[in-house]
Amino acid sequence: MRGAAIPQSLTALQPLATISRTGLSQSRQALKGVVRGSARHASTVEHSSLLAPELIEPGVILRGYSGKEYTIQNVLQDRQNRQVYLARCVNRFYHVKRIDDITNIPIRADEKMFVLKNLLEKDYNYSLPLQLRFNQSPYLRALRDTVPEQNMFVNEYLTDHLLNFAFKNVSLATHKRILRDALRGLATLHAQNIAHLDVKANNIMIDYRETPEGIAVDRVQLSDLEDSTHIPPGQALHVQVGNELWRSPEAHVQGAVGKPSDIFSLAIVVSV
């Protein structure tokens, strides 16, 4: 497994069927989301618990559960219920550097870039056991480490997302490979009755290299699993989920959302 190793104590998980989505963030709770056929209702959360933590300044070093240290480089996203950072993890014994083609940040040959996501505590606690189940999938950008004190997930950094990559001059075969691998990632989730709920072009991450022969794609992974939810067969989630440009009709009106909603969103990605 690439990245920081997840201790075995964290992988002894309860069956997904026993996990209750009581950790829905307030943005979903405000929509009064319920699962049809169950007794789950949106819970009440104190307003103070909804306040996003202060932004972490560049240069701050965070220690992961694995013991690895991550140095914050910059803020990638700042939302009410989620903050996303670019960070680097360095092996201190080497000093050779290169310049990242996308971020223009000097990178030592021995270091790797990571994406750190700070979540609300309830979202973190719900999503942690779910994400650990997919660490071995090559088609999902799954968990590589955590920073528990910050309710933070650590994911590998990939070069770019499909929304940008689509404008590059690549072959039809490359585009097909990207969509195929994204579908394989979605199928991996659906096989365990988990709906992604936020399928869109900028959640399909692509690791690629510029070569003399052209662009070489190394990996394609479906990302942003933090909103993914286990939905038992015959049930549905009644919330407005996903980005408005990519969501399904039922998601727009808080109808019965589930795995078919993901397929509709992926169809939009394929068609644009």
Tab-separated table of C-alpha atoms in Angstrom, residues 71 73 87-92 94 96-98 105-114:
chain	number	residue	atom	x	y	z
A	71	THR	CA	4.262	20.414	6.382
A	73	GLN	CA	2.152	24.391	1.905
A	87	ALA	CA	1.184	19.408	2.357
A	88	ARG	CA	4.493	17.658	1.898
A	89	CYS	CA	6.002	14.726	3.739
A	90	VAL	CA	9.794	14.587	3.662
A	91	ASN	CA	12.442	11.966	4.251
A	92	ARG	CA	15.089	14.094	5.933
A	94	TYR	CA	17.907	13.386	1.059
A	96	VAL	CA	17.804	16.544	-4.247
A	97	LYS	CA	15.046	18.863	-5.488
A	98	ARG	CA	12.806	19.297	-8.521
A	105	ILE	CA	6.696	24.185	-5.519
A	106	PRO	CA	10.241	22.795	-5.120
A	107	ILE	CA	9.985	19.086	-4.273
A	108	ARG	CA	12.812	16.934	-2.971
A	109	ALA	CA	13.273	13.658	-4.771
A	110	ASP	CA	12.516	11.772	-1.560
A	111	GLU	CA	9.321	13.601	-0.624
A	112	LYS	CA	5.675	13.220	-1.539
A	113	MET	CA	2.828	15.681	-1.697
A	114	PHE	CA	-0.413	14.974	0.152
